[in-house]
Short mmCIF file of C-alpha atoms in Angstrom, two decimals:
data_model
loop_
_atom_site.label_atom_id
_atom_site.label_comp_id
_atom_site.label_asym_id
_atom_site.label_seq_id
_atom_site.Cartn_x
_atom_site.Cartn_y
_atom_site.Cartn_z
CA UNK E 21 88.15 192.84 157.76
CA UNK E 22 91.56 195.08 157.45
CA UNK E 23 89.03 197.77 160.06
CA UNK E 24 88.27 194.82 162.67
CA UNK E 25 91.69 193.40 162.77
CA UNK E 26 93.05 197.53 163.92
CA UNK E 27 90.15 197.36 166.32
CA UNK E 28 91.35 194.31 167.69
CA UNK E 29 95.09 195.40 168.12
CA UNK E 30 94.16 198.63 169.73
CA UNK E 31 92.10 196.58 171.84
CA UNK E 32 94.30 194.46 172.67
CA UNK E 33 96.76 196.85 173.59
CA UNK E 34 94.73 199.42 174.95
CA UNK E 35 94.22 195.91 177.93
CA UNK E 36 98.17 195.60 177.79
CA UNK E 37 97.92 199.16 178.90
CA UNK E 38 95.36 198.61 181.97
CA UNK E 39 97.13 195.12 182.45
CA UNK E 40 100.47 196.50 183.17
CA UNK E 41 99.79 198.71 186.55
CA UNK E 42 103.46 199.56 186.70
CA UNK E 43 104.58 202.35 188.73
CA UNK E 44 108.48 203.56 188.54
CA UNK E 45 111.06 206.10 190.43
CA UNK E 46 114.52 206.62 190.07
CA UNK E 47 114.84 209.19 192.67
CA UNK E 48 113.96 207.25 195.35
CA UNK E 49 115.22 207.81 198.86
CA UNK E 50 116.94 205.11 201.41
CA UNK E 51 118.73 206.01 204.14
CA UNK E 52 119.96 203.50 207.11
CA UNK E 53 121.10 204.65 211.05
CA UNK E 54 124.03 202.64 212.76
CA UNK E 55 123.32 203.51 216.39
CA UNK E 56 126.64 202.41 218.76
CA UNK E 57 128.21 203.43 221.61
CA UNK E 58 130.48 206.05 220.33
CA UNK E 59 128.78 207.34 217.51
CA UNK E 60 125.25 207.53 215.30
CA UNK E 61 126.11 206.96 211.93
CA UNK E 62 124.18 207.89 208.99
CA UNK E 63 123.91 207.94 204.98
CA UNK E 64 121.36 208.78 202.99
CA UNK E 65 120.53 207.43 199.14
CA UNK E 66 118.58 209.74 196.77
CA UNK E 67 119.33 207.85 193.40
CA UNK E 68 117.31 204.84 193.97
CA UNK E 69 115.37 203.29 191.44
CA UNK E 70 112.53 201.19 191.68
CA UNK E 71 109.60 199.47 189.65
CA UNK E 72 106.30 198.16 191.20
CA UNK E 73 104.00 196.00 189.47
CA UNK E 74 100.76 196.13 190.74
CA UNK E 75 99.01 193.48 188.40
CA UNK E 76 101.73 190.95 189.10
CA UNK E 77 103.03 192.40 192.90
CA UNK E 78 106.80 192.42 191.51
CA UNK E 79 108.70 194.67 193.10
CA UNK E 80 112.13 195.22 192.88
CA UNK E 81 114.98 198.31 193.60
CA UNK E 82 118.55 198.90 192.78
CA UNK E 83 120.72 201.57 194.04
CA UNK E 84 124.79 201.87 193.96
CA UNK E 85 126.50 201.66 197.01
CA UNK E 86 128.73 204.72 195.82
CA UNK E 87 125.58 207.15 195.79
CA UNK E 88 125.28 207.22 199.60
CA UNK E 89 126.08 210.40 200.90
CA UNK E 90 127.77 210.60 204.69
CA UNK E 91 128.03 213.17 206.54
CA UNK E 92 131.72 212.91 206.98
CA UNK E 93 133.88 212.45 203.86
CA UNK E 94 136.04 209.64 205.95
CA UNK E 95 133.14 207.56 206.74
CA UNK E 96 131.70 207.56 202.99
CA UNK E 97 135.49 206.59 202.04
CA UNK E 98 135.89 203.67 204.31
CA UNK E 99 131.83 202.29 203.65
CA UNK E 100 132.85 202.09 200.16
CA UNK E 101 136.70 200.99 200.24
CA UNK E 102 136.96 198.61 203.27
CA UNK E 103 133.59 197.81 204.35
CA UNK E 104 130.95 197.32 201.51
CA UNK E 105 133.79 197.32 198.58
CA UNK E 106 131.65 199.42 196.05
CA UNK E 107 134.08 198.91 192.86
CA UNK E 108 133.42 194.83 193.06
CA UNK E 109 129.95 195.06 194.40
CA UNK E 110 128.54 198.36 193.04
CA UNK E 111 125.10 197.70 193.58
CA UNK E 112 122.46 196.35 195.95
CA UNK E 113 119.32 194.95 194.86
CA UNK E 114 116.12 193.64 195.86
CA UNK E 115 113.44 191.51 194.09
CA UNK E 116 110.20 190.50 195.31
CA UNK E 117 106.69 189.73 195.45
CA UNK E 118 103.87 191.95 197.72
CA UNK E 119 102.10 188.96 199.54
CA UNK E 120 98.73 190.62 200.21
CA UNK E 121 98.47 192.00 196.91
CA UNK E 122 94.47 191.70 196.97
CA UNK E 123 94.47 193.76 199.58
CA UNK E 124 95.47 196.51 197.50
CA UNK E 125 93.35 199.09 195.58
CA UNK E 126 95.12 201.41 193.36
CA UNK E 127 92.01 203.12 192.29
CA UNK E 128 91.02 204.22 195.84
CA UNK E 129 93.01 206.66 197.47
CA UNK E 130 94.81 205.61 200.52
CA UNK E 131 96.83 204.17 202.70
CA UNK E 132 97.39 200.17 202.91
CA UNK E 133 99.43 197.34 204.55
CA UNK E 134 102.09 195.84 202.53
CA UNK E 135 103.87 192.79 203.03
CA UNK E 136 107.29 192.12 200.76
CA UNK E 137 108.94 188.83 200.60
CA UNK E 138 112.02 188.69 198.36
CA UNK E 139 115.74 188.60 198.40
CA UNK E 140 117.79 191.48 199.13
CA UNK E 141 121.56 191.64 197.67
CA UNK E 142 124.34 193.57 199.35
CA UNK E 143 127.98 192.99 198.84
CA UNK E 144 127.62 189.96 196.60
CA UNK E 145 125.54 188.12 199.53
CA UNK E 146 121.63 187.18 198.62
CA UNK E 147 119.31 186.61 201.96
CA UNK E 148 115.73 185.57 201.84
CA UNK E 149 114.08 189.04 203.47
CA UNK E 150 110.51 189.67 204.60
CA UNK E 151 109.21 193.44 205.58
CA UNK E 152 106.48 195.28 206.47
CA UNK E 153 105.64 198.50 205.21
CA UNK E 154 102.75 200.51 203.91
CA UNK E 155 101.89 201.71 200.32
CA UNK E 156 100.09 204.74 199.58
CA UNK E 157 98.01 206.19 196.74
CA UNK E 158 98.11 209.88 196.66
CA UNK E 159 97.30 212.85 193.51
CA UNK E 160 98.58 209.77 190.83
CA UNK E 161 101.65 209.11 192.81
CA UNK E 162 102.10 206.07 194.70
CA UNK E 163 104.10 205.98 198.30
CA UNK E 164 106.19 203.64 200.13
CA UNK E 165 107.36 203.49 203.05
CA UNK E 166 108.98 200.56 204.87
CA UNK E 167 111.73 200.32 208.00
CA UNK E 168 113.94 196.97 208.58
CA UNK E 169 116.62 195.90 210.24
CA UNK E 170 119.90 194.40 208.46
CA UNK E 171 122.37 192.83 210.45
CA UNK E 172 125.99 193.52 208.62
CA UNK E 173 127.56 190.24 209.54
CA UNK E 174 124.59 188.47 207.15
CA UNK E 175 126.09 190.54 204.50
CA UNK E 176 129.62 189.13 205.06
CA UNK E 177 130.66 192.84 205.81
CA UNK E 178 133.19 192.63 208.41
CA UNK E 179 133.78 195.33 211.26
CA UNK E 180 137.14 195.10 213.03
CA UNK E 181 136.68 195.07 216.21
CA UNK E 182 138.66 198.49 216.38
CA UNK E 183 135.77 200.23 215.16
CA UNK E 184 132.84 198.02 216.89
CA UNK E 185 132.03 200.75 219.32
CA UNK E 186 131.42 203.20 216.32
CA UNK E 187 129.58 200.83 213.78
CA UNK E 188 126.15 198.90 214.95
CA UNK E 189 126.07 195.09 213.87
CA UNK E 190 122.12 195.32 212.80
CA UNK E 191 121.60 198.81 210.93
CA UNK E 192 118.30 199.94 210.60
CA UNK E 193 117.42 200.81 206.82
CA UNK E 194 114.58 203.24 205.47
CA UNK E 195 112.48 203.28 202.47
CA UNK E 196 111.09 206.49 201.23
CA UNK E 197 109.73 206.19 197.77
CA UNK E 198 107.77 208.39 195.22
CA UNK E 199 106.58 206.26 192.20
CA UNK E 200 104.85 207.46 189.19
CA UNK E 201 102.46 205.22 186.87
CA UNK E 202 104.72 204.26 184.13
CA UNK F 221 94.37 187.87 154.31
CA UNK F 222 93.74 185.26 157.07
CA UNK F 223 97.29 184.67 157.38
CA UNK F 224 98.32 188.59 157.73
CA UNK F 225 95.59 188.87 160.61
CA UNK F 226 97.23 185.54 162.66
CA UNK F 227 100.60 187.55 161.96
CA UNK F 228 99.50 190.51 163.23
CA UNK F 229 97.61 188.85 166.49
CA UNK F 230 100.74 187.02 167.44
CA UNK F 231 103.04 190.02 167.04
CA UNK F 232 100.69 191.90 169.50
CA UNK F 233 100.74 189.24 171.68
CA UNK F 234 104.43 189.37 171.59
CA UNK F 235 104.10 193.01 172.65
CA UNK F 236 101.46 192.64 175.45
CA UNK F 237 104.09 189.87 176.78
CA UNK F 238 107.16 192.70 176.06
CA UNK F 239 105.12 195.15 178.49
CA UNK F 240 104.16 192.39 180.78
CA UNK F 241 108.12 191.29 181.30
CA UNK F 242 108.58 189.65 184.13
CA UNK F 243 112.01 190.95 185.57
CA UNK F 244 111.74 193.97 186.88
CA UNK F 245 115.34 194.14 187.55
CA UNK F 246 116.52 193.71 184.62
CA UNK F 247 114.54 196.50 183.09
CA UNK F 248 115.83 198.89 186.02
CA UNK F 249 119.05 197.61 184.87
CA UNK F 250 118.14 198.52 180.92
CA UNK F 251 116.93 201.84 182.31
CA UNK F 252 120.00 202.92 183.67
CA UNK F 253 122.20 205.69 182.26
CA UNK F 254 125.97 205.37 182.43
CA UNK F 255 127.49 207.99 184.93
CA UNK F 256 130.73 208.87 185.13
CA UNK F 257 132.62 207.65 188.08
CA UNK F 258 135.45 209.33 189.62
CA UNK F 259 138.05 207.26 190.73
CA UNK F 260 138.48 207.95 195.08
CA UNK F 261 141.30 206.95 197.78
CA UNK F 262 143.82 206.55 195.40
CA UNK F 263 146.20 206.92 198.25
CA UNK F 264 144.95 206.58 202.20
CA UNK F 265 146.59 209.85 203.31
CA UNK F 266 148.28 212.96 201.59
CA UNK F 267 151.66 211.67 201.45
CA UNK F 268 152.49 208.06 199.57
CA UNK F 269 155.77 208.38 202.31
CA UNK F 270 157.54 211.74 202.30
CA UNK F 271 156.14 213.29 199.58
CA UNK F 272 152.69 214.52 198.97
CA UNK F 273 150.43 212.20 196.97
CA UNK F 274 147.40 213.53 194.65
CA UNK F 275 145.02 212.89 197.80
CA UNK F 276 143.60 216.41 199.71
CA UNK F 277 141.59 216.13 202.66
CA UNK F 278 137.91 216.53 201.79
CA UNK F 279 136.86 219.63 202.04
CA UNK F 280 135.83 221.34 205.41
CA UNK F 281 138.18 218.47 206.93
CA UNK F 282 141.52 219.17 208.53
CA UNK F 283 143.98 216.82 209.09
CA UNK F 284 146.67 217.06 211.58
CA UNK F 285 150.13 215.05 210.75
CA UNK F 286 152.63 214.35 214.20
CA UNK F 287 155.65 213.41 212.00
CA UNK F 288 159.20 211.85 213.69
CA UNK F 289 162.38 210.58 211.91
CA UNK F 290 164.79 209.25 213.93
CA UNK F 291 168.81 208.95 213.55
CA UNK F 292 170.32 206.37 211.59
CA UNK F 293 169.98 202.53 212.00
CA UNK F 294 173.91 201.69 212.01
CA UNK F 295 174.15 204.56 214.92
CA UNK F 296 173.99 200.75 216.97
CA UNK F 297 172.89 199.82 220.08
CA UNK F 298 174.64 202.90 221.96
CA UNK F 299 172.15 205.14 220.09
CA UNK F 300 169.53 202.87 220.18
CA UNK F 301 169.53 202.34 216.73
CA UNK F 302 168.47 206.05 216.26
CA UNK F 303 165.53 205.98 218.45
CA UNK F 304 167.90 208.47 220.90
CA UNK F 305 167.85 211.24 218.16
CA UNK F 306 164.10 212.27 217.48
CA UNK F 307 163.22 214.56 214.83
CA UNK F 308 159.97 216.13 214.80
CA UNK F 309 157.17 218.01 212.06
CA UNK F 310 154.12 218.99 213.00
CA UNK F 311 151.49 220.29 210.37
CA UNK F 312 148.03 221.26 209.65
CA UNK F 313 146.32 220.43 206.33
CA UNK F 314 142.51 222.08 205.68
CA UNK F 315 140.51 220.94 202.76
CA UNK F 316 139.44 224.50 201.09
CA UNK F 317 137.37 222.75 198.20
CA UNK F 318 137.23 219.48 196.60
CA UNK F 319 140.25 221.05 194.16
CA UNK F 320 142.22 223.11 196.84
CA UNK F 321 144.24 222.49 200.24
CA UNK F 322 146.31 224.71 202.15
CA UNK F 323 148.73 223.48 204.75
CA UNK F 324 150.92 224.40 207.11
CA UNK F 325 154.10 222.77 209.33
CA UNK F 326 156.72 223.41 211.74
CA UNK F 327 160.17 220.88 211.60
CA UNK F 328 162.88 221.26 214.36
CA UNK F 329 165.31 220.53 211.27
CA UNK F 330 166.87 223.98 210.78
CA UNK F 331 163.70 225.32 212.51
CA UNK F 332 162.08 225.00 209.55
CA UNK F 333 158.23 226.96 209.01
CA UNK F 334 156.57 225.38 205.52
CA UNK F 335 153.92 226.21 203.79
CA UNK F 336 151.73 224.30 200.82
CA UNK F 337 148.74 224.68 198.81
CA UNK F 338 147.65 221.69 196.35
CA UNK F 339 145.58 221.87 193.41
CA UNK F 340 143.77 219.46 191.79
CA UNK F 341 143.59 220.13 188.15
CA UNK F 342 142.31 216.71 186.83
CA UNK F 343 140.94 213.74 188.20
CA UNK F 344 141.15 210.20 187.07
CA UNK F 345 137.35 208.85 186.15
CA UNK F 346 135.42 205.60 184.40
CA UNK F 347 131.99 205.62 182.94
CA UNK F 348 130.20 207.74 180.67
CA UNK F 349 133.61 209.85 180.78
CA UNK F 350 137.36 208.55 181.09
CA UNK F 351 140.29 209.99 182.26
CA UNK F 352 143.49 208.15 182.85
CA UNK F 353 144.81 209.75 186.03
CA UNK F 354 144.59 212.76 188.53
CA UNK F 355 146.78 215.21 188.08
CA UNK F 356 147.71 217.78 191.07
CA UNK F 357 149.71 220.64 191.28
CA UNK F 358 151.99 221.44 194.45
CA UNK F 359 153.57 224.35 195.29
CA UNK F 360 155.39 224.72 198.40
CA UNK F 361 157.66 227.48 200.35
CA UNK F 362 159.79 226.29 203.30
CA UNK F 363 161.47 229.06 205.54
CA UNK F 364 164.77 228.62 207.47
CA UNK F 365 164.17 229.79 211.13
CA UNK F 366 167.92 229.33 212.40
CA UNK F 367 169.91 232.51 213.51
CA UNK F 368 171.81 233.61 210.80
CA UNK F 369 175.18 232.61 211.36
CA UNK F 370 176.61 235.69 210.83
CA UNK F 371 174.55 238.54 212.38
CA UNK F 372 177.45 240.94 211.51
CA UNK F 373 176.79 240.18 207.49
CA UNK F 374 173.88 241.48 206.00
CA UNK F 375 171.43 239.26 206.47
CA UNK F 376 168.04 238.99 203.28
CA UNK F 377 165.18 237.49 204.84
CA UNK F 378 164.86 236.12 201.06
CA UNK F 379 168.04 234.49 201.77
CA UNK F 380 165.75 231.85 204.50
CA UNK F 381 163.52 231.07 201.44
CA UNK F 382 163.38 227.99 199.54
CA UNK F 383 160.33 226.58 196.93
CA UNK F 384 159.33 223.60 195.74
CA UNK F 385 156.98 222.95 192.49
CA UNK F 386 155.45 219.49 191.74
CA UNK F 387 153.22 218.10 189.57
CA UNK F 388 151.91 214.91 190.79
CA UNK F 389 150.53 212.39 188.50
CA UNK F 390 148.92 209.35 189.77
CA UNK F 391 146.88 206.14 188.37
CA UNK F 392 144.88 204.13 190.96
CA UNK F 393 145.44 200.88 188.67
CA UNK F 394 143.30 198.74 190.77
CA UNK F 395 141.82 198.72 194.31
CA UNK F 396 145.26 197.35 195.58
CA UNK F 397 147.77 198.97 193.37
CA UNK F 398 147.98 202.94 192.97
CA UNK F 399 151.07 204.73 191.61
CA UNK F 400 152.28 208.21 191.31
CA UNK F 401 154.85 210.06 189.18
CA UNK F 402 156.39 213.30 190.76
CA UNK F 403 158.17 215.80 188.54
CA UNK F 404 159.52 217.74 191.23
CA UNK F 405 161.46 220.97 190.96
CA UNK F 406 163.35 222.72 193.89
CA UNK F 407 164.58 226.24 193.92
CA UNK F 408 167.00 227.38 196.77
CA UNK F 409 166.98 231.47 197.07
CA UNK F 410 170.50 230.95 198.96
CA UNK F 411 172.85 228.08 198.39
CA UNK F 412 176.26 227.50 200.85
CA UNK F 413 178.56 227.39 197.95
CA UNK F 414 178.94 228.91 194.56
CA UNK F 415 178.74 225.63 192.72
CA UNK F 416 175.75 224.46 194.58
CA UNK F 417 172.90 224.83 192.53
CA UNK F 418 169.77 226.75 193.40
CA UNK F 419 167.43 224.85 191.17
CA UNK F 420 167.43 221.18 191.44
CA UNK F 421 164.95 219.07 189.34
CA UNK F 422 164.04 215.64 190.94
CA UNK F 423 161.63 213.18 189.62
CA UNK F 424 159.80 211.19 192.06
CA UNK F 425 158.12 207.69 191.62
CA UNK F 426 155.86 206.32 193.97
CA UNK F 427 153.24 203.58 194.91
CA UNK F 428 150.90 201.84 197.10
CA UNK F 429 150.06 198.46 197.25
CA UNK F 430 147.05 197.37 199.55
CA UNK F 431 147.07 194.60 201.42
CA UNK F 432 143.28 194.62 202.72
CA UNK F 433 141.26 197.33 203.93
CA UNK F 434 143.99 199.11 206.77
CA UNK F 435 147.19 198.00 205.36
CA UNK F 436 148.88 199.00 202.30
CA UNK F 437 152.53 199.15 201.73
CA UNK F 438 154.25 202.33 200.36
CA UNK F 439 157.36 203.24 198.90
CA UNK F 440 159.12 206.04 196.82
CA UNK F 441 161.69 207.29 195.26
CA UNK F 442 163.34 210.96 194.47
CA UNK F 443 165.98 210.44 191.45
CA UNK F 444 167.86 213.84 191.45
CA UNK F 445 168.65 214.73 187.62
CA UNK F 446 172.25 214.68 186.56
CA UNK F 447 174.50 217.72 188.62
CA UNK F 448 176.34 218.74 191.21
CA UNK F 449 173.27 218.30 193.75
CA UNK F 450 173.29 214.54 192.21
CA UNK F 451 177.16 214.19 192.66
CA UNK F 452 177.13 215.68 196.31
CA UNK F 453 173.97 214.21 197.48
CA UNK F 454 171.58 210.71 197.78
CA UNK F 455 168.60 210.15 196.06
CA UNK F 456 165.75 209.46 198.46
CA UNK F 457 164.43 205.92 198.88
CA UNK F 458 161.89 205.65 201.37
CA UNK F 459 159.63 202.42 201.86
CA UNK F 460 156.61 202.27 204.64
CA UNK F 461 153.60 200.63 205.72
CA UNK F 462 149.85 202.73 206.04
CA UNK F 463 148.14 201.56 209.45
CA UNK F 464 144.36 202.54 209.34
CA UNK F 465 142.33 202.72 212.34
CA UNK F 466 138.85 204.77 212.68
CA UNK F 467 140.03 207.97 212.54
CA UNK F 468 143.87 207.33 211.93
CA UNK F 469 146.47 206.95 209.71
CA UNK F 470 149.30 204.99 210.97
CA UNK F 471 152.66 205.77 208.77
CA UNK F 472 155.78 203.55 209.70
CA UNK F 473 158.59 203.99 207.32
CA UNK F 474 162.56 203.27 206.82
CA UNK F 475 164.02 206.03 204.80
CA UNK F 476 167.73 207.73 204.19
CA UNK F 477 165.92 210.80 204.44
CA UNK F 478 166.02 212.71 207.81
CA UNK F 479 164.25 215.63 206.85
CA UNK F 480 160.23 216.17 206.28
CA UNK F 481 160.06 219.05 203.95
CA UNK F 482 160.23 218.68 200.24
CA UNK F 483 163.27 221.01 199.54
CA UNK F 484 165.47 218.96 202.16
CA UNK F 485 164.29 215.53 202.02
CA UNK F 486 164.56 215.61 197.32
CA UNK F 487 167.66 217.76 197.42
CA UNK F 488 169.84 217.31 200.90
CA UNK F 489 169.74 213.67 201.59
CA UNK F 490 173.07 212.46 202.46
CA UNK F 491 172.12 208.78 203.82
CA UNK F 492 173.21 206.27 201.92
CA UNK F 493 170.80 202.84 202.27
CA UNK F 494 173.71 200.49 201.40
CA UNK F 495 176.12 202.20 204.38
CA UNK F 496 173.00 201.78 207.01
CA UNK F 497 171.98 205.10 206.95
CA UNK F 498 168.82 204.10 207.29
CA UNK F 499 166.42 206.32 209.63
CA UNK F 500 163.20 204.92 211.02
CA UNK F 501 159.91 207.03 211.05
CA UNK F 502 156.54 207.04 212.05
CA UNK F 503 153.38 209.76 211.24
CA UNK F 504 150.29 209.94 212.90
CA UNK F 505 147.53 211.17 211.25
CA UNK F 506 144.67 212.66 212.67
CA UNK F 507 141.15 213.85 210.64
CA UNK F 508 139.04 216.45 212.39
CA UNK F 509 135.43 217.67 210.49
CA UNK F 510 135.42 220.97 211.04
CA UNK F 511 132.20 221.63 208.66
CA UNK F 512 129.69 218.95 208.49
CA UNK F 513 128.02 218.35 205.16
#
């Protein structure tokens, strides 16, 4: 009896193992490009962490608005101070769901389609997002990659119109992501 | 026995569910380590009005100040309320390293040549480590460049030299409201009379409050200790308004100080606020990236 009911909990969570197809990163990499008139402005993230969830097609990331990186020290001041005000909104987050989940084959190596629907948080605004991208399975790792526009003024993030020749209104964001099976 | 095995069925059911948990976020969140966060922009430029503040430029960036103080207020209309008397600095200020700045200035007052480097020796941070404020250290070296009004005397070069030590000591209390305590010491090689006192300690006390993202207001003041500098001079009082544009730093400010070097503006102010000797000024400050990162 005492031998079966073992049996049955390693079984049981031996499936809890294979059920949960949960890949993570915390190293991830976004980056978004403000093209304007005056100037190309970019900043790149390299702390981001993520978790996938390939049995359930959850999906979210988080990353903190103070880990961008600029290329000029007075541009990373003023994103954080008077633009995207990092000390009340530290973070920016997105939760979702991969739509063509079935699609997906995480025992074949390869590249697929992916389709996210969720809502993405920046500056203490939520907005209903959708975006494309494609998810790869490579040596164990899994990759994603994924490009979308954000338009600033969605985000209640107000340029002055001193600056609107330097700052884009729709910024184009990049997802570059390295997951490992959790 | 039966019951032990429904136990232990529903407690690993529990823990399939635990692996299986449905916000992702919230485990991120649970993931997380605390970092340590140090504490930025506690002032928008290097000076809170006339007197450095614990800010440096960033390093491989150098920022070039245009400074002008005008004459006094109750000079009236015939003067133009001091707009017909211009005083000018320029200066040059080169982030070394994150910890270390060098600058440089020229003043038509006394044709004076100045010199700085600042060191930041602590910094204010929240997190996985606190500190309660930055603490800089700034030492300073202005040089006379009038004739000497005797060329018949003998003349020291030494004689052009004076120095200023500070520590400064500022809390960024919130994202509007920073403030800054300035121990301030200033050492004159040469003084005109033989009570006048080469070494005059000064402690500043200064602040920022921001109004939105470009505006803050500023103000400080210099309260000369006890002596015959305090007897013979004013303490300086200086109030102003930060401007931010792209690039720029806007500085308007009302002050009884004329001068724009430490060792003038802490230990020879002779305006007076309450008799209108009030002199407008405005800065102009200009970041260039000289080394990209």
């Amino acid at each position: 009896m005492k031998k079966k009911i073992v049996f049955l909990i390693v079984a049981l969570m031996g499936l809890a193992q294979v059920y949960a197809q949960k890949y993570m990163t915390r190293n991830g990499h976004i980056w978004f490009y403000s093209h304007a008139p005056l100037e190309d402005i970019e900043a790149h993230n390299n702390q981001v962490s993520s978790i996938i969830d390939l049995s359930t097609g959850n999906v979210a990331f988080s990353l903190l608005m103070k880990a961008f990186q600029f290329e000029k020290a007075l541009m990373q001041e003023h994103f954080n101070e008077k633009y995207v005000h990092s000390d009340k909104f530290p973070k920016a987050t997105f939760k979702g769901k991969i739509v063509n989940l079935d699609g997906i084959d995480a025992t074949k190596e390869g590249e697929y389609p992916a389709k996210v629907k969720g809502e993405l948080s920046i500056h203490g605004v939520t907005k209903e997002v959708e975006v494309e991208g494609k998810i790869t399975f490579k040596d164990g790792k899994m990759l994603v990659n994924a490009t979308f526009p954000v338009a600033v003024a969605d985000y209640d993030i107000k340029i002055p119109a001193v600056v609107a020749d330097n700052i884009a209104k729709v910024v184009d964001v990049h997802v570059e992501m390295s997951y490992d099976p959790m | 026995m039966k019951k032990t095995s429904v136990i232990f069925l529903v407690m690993t059911a529990l823990l399939c569910s635990a692996y299986g948990q449905d916000d992702l976020l919230d485990m991120l969140d649970n993931m997380e380590e605390v970092r340590t966060e140090f504490t930025t922009a506690t002032f928008k430029t290097t000076r809170v009005v006339n007197g450095h503040s614990v800010e440096l430029p960033a390093p491989g960036v150098l920022q070039f100040i245009i400074s002008h103080r005008f004459g006094r207020l109750n000079g009236g209309f015939y003067e133009l309320f001091g707009l017909d008397q211009a005083n000018i600095r320029f200066g040059f200020e080169y982030g070394v390293t994150p910890w270390l700045a060098l600058g440089w200035g020229r003043s038509n007052i006394k044709k004076t040549y100045d010199g700085f480097f600042k060191l930041k020796l602590l910094r204010q941070k929240s997190g996985k480590e606190n500190f309660p404020f930055t603490l800089d250290f700034f030492g300073g070296i202005a040089i006379d460049g009038l004739k000497f009004a005797d060329p018949n005397r003998e003349n020291l070069f030494s004689s052009r030299i004076a120095y200023t030590g500070q520590l400064l000591i500022a809390r960024k209390f919130s994202e509007r409201l920073s403030l800054q305590l300035s121990p301030s010491m200033v050492h004159r090689n040469l003084v005109p009379t033989i009570e006048a006192e080469n070494d005059v300690f000064a402690i500043g006390v200064g602040g920022r409050f921001k109004l939105n993202g470009s505006l803050s207001i500023n103000a400080e003041y210099f309260y000369i200790l006890p002596g015959h500098t305090s007897d013979n001079f004013q303490d300086s009082f200086s109030i102003g308004v930060d401007l931010e544009t792209g690039g720029h730093v806007f500085q308007l400010m009302l002050s009884n100080s004329r001068a724009m070097t430490e060792n003038m503006f802490i230990a020879e102010t002779t305006g007076k606020w309450g008799a209108g000797d009030i002199h407008f000024g405005f800065a102009i400050n200009r970041v260039f990236t000289i080394k990209r990162r």
